[in-house]
mmCIF file of C-alpha atoms in Angstrom:
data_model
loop_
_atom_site.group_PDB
_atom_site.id
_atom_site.type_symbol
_atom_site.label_atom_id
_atom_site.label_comp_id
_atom_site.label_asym_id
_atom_site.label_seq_id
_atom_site.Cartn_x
_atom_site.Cartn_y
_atom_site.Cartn_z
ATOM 1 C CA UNK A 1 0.000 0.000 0.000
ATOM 2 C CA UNK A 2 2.822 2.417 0.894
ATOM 3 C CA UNK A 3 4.476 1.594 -2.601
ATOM 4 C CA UNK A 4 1.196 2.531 -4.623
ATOM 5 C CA UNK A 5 0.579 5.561 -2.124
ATOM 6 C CA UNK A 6 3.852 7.050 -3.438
ATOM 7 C CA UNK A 7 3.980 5.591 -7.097
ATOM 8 C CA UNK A 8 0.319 6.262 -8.272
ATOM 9 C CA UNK A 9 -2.135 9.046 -8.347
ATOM 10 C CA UNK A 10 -3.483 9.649 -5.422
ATOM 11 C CA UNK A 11 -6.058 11.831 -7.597
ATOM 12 C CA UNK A 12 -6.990 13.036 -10.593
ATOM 13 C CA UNK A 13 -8.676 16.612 -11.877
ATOM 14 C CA UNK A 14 -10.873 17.468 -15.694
ATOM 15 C CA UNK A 15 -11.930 20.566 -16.432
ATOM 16 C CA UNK A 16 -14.788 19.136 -17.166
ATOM 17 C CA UNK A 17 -16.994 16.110 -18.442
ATOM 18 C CA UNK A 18 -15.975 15.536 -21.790
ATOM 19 C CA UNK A 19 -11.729 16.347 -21.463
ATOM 20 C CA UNK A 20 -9.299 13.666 -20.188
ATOM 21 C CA UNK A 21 -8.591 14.224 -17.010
ATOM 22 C CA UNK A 22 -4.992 14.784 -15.214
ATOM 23 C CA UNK A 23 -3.518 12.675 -12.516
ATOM 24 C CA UNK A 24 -1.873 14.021 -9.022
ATOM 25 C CA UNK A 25 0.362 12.449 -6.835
ATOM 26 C CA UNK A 26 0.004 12.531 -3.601
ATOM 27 C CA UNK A 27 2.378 15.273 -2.066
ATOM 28 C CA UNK A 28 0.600 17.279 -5.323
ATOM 29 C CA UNK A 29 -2.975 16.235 -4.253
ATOM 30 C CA UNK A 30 -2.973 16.633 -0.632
ATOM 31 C CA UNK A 31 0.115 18.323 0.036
ATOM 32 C CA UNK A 32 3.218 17.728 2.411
ATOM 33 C CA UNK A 33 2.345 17.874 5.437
ATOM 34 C CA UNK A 34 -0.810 15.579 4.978
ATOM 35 C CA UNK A 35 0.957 12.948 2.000
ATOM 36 C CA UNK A 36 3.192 13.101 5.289
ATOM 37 C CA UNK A 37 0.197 12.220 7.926
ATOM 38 C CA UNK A 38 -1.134 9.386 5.397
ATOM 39 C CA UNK A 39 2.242 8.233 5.272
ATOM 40 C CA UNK A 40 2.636 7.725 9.053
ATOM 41 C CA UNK A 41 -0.583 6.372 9.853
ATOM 42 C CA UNK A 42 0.090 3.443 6.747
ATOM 43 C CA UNK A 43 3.434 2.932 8.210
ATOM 44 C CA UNK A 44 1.889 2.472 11.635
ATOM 45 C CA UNK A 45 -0.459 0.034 10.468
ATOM 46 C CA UNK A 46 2.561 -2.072 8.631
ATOM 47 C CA UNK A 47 4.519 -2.038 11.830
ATOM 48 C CA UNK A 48 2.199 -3.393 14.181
ATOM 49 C CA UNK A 49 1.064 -5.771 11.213
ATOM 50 C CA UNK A 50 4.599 -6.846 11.043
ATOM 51 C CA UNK A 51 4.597 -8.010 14.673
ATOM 52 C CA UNK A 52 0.876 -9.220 15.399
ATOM 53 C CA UNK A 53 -0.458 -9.649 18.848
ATOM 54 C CA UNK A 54 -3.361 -10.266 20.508
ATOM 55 C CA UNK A 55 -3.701 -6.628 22.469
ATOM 56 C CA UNK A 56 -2.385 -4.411 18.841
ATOM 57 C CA UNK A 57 -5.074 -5.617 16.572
ATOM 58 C CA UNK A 58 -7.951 -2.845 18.426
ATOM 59 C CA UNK A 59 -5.300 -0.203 17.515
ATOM 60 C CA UNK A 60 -4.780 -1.792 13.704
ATOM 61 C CA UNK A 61 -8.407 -1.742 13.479
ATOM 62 C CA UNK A 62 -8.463 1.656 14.907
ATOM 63 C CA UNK A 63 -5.995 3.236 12.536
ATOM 64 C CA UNK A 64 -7.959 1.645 9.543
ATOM 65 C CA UNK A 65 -11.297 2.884 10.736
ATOM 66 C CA UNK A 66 -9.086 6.762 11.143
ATOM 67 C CA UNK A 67 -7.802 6.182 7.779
ATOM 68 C CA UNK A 68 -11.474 5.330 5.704
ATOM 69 C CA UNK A 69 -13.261 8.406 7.840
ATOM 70 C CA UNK A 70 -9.353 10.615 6.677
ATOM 71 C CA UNK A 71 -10.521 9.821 2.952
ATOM 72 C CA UNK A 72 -12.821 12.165 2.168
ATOM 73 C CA UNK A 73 -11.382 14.920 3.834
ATOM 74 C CA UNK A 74 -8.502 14.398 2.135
ATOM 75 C CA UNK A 75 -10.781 14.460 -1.061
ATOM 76 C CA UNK A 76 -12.013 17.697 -0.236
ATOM 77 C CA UNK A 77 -8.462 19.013 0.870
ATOM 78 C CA UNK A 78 -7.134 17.803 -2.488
ATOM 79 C CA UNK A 79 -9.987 19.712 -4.553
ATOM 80 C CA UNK A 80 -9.486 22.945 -2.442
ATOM 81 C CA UNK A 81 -5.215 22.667 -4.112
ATOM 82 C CA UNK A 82 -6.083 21.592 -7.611
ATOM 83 C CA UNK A 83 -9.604 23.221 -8.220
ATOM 84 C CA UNK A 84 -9.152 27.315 -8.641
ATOM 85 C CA UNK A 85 -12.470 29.506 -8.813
ATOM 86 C CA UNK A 86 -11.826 29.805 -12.475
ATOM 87 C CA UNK A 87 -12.803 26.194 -13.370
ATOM 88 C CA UNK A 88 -16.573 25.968 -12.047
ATOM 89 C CA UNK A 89 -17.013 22.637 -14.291
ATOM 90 C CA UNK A 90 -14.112 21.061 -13.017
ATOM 91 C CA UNK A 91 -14.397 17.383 -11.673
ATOM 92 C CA UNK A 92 -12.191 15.419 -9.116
ATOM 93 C CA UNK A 93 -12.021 11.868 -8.974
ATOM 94 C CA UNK A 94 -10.063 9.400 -7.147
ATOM 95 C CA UNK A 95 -6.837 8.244 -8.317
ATOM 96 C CA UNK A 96 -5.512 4.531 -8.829
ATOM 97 C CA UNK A 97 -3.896 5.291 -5.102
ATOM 98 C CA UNK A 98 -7.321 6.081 -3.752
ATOM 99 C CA UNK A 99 -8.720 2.910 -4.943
ATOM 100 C CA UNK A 100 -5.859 0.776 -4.059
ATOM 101 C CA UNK A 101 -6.217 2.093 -0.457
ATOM 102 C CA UNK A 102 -9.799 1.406 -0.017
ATOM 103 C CA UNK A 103 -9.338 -2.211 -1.400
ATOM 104 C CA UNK A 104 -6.433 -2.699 0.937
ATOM 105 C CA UNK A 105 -8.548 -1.082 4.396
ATOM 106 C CA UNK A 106 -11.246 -3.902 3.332
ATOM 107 C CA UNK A 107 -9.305 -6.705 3.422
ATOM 108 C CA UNK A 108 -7.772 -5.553 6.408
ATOM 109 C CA UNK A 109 -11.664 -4.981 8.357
ATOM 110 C CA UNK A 110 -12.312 -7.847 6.883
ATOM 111 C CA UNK A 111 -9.490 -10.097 8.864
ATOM 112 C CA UNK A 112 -9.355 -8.156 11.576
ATOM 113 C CA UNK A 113 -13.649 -8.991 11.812
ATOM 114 C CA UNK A 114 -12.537 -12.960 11.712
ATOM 115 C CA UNK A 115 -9.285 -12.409 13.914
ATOM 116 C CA UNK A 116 -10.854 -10.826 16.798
ATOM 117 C CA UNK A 117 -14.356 -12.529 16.411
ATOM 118 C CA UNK A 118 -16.286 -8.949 15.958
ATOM 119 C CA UNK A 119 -19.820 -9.880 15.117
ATOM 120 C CA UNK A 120 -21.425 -9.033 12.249
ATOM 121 C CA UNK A 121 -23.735 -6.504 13.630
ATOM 122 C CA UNK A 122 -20.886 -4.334 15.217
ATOM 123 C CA UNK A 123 -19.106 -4.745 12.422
ATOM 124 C CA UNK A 124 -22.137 -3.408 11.034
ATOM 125 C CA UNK A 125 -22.321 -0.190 13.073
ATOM 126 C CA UNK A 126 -18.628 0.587 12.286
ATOM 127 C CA UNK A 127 -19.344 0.408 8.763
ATOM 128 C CA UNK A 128 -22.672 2.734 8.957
ATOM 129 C CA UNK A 129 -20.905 5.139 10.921
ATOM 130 C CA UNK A 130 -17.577 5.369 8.207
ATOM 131 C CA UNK A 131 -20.123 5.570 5.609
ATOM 132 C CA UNK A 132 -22.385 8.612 7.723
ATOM 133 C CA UNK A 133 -19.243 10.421 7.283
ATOM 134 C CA UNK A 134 -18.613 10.244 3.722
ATOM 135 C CA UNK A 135 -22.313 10.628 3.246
ATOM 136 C CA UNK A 136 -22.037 14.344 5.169
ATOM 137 C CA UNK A 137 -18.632 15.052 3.462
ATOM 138 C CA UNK A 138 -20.614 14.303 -0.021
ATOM 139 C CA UNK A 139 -23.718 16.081 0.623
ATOM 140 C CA UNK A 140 -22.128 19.699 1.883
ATOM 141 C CA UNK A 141 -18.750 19.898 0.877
ATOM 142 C CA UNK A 142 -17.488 17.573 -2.033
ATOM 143 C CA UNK A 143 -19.212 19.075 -4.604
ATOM 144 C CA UNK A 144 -16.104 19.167 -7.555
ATOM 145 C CA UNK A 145 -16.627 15.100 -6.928
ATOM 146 C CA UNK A 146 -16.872 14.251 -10.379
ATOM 147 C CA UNK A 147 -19.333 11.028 -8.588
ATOM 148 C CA UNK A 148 -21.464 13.931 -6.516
ATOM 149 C CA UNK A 149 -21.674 15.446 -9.765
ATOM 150 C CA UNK A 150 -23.055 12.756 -11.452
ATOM 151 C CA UNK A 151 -25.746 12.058 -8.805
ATOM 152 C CA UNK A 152 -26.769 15.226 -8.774
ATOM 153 C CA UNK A 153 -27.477 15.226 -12.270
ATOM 154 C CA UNK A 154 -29.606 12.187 -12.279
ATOM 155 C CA UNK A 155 -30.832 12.023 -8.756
ATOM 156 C CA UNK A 156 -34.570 11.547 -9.668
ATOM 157 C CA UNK A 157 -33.007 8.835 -12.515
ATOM 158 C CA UNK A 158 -31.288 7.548 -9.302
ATOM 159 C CA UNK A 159 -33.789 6.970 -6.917
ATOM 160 C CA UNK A 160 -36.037 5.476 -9.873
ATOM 161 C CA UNK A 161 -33.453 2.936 -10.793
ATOM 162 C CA UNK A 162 -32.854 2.238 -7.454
ATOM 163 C CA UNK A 163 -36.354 1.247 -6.348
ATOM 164 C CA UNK A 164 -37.054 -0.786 -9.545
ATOM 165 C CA UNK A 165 -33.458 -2.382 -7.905
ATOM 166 C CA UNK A 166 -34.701 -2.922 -4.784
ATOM 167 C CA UNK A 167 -38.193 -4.580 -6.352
ATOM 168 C CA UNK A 168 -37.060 -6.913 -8.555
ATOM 169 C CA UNK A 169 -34.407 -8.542 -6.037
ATOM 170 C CA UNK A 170 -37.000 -8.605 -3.502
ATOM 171 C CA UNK A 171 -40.008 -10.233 -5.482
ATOM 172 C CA UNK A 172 -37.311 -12.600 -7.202
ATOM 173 C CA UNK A 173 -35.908 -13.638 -3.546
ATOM 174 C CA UNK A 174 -38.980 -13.657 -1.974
ATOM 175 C CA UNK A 175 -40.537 -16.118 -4.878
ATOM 176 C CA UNK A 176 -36.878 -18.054 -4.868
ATOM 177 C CA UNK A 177 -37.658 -18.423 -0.800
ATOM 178 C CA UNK A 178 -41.031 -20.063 -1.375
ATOM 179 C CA UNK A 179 -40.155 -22.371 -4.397
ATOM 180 C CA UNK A 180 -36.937 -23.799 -3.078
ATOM 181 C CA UNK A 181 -38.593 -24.544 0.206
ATOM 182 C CA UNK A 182 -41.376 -26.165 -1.179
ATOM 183 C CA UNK A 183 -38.929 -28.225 -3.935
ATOM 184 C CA UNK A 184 -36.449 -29.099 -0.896
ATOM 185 C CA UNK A 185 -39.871 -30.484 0.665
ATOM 186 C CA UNK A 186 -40.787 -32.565 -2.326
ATOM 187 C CA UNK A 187 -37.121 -33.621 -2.760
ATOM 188 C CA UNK A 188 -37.550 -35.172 1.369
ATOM 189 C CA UNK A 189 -40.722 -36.521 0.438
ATOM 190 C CA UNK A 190 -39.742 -38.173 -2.504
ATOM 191 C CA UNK A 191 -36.047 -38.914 -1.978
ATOM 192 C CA UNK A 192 -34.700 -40.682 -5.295
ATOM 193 C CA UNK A 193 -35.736 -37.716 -7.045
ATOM 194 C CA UNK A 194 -33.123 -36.020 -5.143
ATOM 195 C CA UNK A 195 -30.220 -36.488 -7.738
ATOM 196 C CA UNK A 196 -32.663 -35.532 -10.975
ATOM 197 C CA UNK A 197 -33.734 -32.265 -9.191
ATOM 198 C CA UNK A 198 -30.307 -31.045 -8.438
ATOM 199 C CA UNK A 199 -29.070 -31.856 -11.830
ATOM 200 C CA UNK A 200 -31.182 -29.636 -13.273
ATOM 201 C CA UNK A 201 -30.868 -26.632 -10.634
ATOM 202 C CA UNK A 202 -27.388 -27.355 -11.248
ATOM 203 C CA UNK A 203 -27.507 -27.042 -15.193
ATOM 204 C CA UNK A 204 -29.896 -24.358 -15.076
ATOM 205 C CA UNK A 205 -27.115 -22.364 -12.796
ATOM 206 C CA UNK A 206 -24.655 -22.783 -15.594
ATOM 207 C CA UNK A 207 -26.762 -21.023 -17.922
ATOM 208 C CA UNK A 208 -24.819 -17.584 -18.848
ATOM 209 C CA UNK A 209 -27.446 -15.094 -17.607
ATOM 210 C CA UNK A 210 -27.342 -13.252 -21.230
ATOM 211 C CA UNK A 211 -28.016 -16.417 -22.751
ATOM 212 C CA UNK A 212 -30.871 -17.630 -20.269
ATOM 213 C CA UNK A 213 -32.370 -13.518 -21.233
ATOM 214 C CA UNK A 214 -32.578 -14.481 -24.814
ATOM 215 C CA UNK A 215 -33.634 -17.917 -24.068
ATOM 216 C CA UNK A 216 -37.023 -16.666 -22.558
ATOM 217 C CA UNK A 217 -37.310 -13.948 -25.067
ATOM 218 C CA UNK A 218 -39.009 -15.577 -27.815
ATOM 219 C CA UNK A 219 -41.262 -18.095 -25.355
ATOM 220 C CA UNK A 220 -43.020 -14.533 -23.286
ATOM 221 C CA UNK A 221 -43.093 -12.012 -26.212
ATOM 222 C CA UNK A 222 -45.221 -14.899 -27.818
ATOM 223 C CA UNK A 223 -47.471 -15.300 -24.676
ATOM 224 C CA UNK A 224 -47.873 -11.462 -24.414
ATOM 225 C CA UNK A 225 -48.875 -11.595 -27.645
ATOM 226 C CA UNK A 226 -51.523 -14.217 -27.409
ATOM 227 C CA UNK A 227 -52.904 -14.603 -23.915
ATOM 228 C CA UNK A 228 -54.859 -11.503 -22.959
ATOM 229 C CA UNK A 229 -54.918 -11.624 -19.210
ATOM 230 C CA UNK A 230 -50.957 -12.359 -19.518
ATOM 231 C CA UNK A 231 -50.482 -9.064 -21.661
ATOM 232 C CA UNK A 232 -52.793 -7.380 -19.012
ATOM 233 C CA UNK A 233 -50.161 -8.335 -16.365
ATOM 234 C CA UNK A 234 -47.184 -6.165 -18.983
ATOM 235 C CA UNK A 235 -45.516 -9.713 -19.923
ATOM 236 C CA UNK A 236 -43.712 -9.227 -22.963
ATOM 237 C CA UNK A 237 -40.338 -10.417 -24.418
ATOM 238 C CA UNK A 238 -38.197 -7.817 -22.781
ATOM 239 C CA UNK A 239 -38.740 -5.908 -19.490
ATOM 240 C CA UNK A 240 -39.367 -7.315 -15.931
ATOM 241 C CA UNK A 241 -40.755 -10.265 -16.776
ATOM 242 C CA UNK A 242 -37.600 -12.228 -17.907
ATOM 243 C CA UNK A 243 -35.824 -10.835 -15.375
ATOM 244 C CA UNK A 244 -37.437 -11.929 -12.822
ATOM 245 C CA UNK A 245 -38.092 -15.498 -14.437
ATOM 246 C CA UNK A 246 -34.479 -15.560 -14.978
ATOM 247 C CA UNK A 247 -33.183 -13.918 -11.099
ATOM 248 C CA UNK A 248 -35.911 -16.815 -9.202
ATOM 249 C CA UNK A 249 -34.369 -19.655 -11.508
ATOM 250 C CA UNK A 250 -30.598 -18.704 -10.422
ATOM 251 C CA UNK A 251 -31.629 -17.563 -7.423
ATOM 252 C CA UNK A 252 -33.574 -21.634 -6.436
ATOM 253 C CA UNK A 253 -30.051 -23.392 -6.193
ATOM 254 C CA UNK A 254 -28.770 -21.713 -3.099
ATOM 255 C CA UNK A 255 -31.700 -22.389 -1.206
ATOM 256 C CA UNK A 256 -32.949 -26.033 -1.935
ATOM 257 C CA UNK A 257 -29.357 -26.803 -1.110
ATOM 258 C CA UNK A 258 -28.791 -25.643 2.161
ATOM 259 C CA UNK A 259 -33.056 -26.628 3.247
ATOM 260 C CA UNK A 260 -32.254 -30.084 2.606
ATOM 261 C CA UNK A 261 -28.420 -29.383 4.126
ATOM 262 C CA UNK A 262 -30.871 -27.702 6.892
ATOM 263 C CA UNK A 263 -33.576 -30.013 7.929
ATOM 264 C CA UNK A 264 -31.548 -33.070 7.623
ATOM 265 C CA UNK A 265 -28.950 -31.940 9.876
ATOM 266 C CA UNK A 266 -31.197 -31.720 13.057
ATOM 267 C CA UNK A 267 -30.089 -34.267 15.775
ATOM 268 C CA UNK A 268 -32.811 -37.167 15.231
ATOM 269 C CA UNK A 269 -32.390 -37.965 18.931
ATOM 270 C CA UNK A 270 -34.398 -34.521 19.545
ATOM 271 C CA UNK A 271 -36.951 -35.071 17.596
ATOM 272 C CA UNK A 272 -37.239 -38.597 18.959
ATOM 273 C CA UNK A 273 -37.574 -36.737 22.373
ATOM 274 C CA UNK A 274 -39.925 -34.331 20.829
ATOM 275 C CA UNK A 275 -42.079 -37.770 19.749
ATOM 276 C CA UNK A 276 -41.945 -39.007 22.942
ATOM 277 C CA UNK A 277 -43.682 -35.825 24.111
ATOM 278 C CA UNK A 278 -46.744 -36.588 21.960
ATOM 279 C CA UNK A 279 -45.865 -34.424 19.273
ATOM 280 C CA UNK A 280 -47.389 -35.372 15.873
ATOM 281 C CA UNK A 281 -45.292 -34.967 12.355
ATOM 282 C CA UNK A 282 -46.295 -31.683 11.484
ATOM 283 C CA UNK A 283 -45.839 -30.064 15.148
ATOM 284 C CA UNK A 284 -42.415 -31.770 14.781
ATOM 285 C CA UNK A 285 -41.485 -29.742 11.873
ATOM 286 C CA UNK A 286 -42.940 -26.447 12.653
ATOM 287 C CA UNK A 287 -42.082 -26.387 16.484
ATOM 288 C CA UNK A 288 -38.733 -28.535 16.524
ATOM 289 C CA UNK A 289 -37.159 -29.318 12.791
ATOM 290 C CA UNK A 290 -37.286 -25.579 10.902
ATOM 291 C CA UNK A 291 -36.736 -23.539 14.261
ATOM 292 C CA UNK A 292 -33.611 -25.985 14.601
ATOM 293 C CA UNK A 293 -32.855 -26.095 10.468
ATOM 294 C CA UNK A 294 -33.373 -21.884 10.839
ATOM 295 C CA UNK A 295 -29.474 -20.269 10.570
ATOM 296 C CA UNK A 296 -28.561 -22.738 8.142
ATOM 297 C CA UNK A 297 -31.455 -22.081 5.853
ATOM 298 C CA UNK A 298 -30.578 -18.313 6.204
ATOM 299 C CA UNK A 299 -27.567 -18.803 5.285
ATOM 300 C CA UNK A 300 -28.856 -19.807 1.671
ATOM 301 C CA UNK A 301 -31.264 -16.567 1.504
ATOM 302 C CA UNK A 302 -27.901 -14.149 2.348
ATOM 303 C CA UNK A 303 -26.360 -16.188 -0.886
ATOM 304 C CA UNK A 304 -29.023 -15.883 -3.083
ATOM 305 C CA UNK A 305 -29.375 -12.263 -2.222
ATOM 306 C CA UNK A 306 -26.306 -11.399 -2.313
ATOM 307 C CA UNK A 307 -26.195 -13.125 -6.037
ATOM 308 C CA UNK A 308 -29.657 -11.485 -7.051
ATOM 309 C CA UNK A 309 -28.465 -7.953 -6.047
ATOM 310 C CA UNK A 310 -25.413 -8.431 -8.115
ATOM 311 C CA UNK A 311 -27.494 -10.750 -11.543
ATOM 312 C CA UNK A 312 -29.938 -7.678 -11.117
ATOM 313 C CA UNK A 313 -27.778 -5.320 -12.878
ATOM 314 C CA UNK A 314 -27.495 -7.525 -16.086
ATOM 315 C CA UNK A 315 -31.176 -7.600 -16.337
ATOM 316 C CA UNK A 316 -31.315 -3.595 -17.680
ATOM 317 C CA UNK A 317 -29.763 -4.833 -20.629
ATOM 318 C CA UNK A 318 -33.267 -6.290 -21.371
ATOM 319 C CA UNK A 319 -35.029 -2.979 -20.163
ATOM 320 C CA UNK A 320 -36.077 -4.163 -16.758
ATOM 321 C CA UNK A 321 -34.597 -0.933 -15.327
ATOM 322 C CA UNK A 322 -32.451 -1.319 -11.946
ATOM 323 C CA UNK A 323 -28.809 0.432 -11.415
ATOM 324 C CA UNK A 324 -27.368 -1.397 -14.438
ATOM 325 C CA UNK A 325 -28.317 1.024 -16.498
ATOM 326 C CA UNK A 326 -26.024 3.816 -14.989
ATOM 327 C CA UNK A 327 -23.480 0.656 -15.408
ATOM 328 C CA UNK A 328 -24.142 0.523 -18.933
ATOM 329 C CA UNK A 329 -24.550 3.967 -20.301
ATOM 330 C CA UNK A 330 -21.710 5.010 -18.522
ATOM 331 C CA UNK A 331 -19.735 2.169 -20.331
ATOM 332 C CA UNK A 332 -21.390 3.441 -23.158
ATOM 333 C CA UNK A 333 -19.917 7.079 -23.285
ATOM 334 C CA UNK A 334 -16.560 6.233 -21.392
ATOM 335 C CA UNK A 335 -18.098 8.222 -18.149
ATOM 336 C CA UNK A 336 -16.275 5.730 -15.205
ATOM 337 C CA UNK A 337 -18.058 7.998 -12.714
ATOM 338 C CA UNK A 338 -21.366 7.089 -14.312
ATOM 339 C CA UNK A 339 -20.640 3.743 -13.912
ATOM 340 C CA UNK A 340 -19.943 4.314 -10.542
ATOM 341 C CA UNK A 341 -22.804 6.185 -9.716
ATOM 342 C CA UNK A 342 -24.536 2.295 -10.576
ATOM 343 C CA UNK A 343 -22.143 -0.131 -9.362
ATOM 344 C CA UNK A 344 -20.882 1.432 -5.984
ATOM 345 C CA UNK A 345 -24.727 1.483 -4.425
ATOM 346 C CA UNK A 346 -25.042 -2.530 -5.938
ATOM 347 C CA UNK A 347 -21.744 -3.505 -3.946
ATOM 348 C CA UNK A 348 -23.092 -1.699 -0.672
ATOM 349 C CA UNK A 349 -26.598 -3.274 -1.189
ATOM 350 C CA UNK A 350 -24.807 -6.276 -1.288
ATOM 351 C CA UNK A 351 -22.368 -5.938 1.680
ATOM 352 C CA UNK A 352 -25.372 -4.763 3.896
ATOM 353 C CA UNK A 353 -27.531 -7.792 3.007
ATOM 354 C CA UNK A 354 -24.745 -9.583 3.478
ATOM 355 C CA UNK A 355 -23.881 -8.572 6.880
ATOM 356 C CA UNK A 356 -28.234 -8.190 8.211
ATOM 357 C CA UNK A 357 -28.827 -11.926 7.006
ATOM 358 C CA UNK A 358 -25.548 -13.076 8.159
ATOM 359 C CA UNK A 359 -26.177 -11.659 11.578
ATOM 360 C CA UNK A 360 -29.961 -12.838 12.128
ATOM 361 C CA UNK A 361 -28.192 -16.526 11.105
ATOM 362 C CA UNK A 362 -25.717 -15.810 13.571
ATOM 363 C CA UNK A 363 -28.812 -14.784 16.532
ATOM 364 C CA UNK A 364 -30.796 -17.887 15.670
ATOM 365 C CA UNK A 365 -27.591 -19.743 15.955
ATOM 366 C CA UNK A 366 -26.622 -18.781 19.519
ATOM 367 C CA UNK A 367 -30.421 -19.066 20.275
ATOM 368 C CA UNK A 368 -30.275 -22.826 19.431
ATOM 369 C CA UNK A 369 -26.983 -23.700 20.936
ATOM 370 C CA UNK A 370 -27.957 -24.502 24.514
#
């Protein structure tokens, strides 16, 4: 990290939208005295990584926390130097340094989380409060942010996409949820069709999402066109309707795998004593097997979320809307902060869902362990 601090930009500056922009380092960007700052706190961090111990990794996750909340000031401190009054279209973005930084500081939370056994949900709070800075550093004074910039330009856009997002990850989970349940029920109930059923949500997972997109093109434009109440409902070829066809079929593996993982991992010596008790079949499952099979069968909703968040971007190249589209027209007219302004909110969707599901998981978990 201290190599790429020193031999890439830290940040970069265009006068505005359209020219290439120009790269900083970062005694240009920030300055001497605070390249110098950055400089010590990244050394600190190396030293007492050099020579771990139980009682220095709250100060290495201290420094790393003081370094991610340092960012944006720095940001703003580096757009103050290399943005004069005459440039009002100017844009700043981060530099190769920047990035390198932030990828570095993740891993790092990220071991330190698994080293010192932080839970998820603190972990959690450390995170919201990091990003509750950058949010107030965005919203009042990093304006020249070529990514601010963007938003602000297409907030309404942004919100939009962002809902349509949000609605077709949660209808295809939710639908994924009640499907694989029910097919990791059938699968129990009927046990050699166990190796038939997960050939197929195997081969069906295989399927390259633009290909399974143009697979169920032809099939729904044809039943728009012919069955009224279907056409009623907006299915058509293209749009939300293959999307979410195609985010519940990738989304059915995760979950049928870890139900059946799930319910036939609970001790059968407790549900003998549960029989014993005078509990019929179905009290057993509802009151004793699925409380039991609970964290492990949350586990498979946090992976198919996780993966539907992400698969949800492809769909807008079939216009079912969502953040892929910023992805997509920003690839489309070489504007990286466009495609920002889609990808960075997918990644934190995904990180938060993440983290929420993982932690309930982790709450039933201790719940059922005495």
């Amino acid at each position: 990290m201290l190599v790429a601090l020193w031999g890439l930009d830290a940040a970069s500056v265009a006068p505005n939208r359209i020219v290439e922009s120009t790269g900083y380092p970062l005694w240009q960007a920030l300055g001497w005295p605070a390249a110098g700052l950055a400089t010590l706190l990244w050394g600190a961090m190396a030293a007492l990584a050099a020579y771990p111990a139980r009682y220095r990794y709250p100060a290495l996750l201290a420094l790393g926390t003081l370094l991610l909340v340092l960012l944006p000031f720095g940001l703003m401190l580096a757009a103050q130097r290399l943005i004069s009054a005459d440039m009002p279209q100017a844009r700043l973005s981060l530099g190769p340094a920047s990035w390198v930084m932030l990828f570095v500081l993740s891993l790092c939370l990220v071991e330190l989380r698994l080293t010192m056994g932080l839970t998820r949900s603190r972990m959690a709070l450390l995170l919201a409060g990091v990003a509750g800075v950058w949010w107030l550093c965005a919203a009042l004074w990093l304006e020249p942010l070529a990514l601010v910039q963007e938003f602000q330009a297409r907030s309404a856009l942004f919100y939009r996409a962002l809902g349509e997002h949000l609605a077709l990850v949660g209808i295809a989970v939710s639908a994924s949820v009640v499907l694989g349940v029910a097919t990791a029920l059938l699968i129990r109930r009927f046990n050699a069709s166990q190796s038939a059923a997960f050939a197929v949500l195997n081969f069906l997972q295989t399927v390259p999402s633009l290909a399974l997109f143009g697979l169920l093109l032809a099939p729904l434009a044809w039943l728009g066109a012919n069955v009224e109440w279907l056409a009623a409902l907006g299915v058509s070829g293209i749009g939300w309707t293959p999307a979410l066809l195609a985010l519940t079929v990738y989304s059915l593996l995760p979950v049928v795998r870890n139900t059946c993982v799930a319910l036939e991992a609970v001790n059968p010596a407790v549900l003998d004593a549960a029989s014993g008790m005078g509990m019929r079949p179905i009290q057993r499952f509802w009151q004793v097997r699925l409380p039991l099979a609970l964290p492990v069968l949350l586990e498979g909703v946090r992976i198919t979320t996780v993966q539907a968040i992400g698969l949800t971007a492809v769909a807008a190249l079939i216009g079912a809307g969502g953040l892929g589209d910023f992805i997509f027209q920003g690839l489309g007219q070489a504007a990286m902060d466009m495609v920002l302004l889609g990808a960075l909110p997918i990644i934190a969707m995904a990180l938060v869902a993440d983290m929420l599901l993982g932690a309930l998981a982790d709450h039933f978990r201790r719940g059922d362990a005495p």
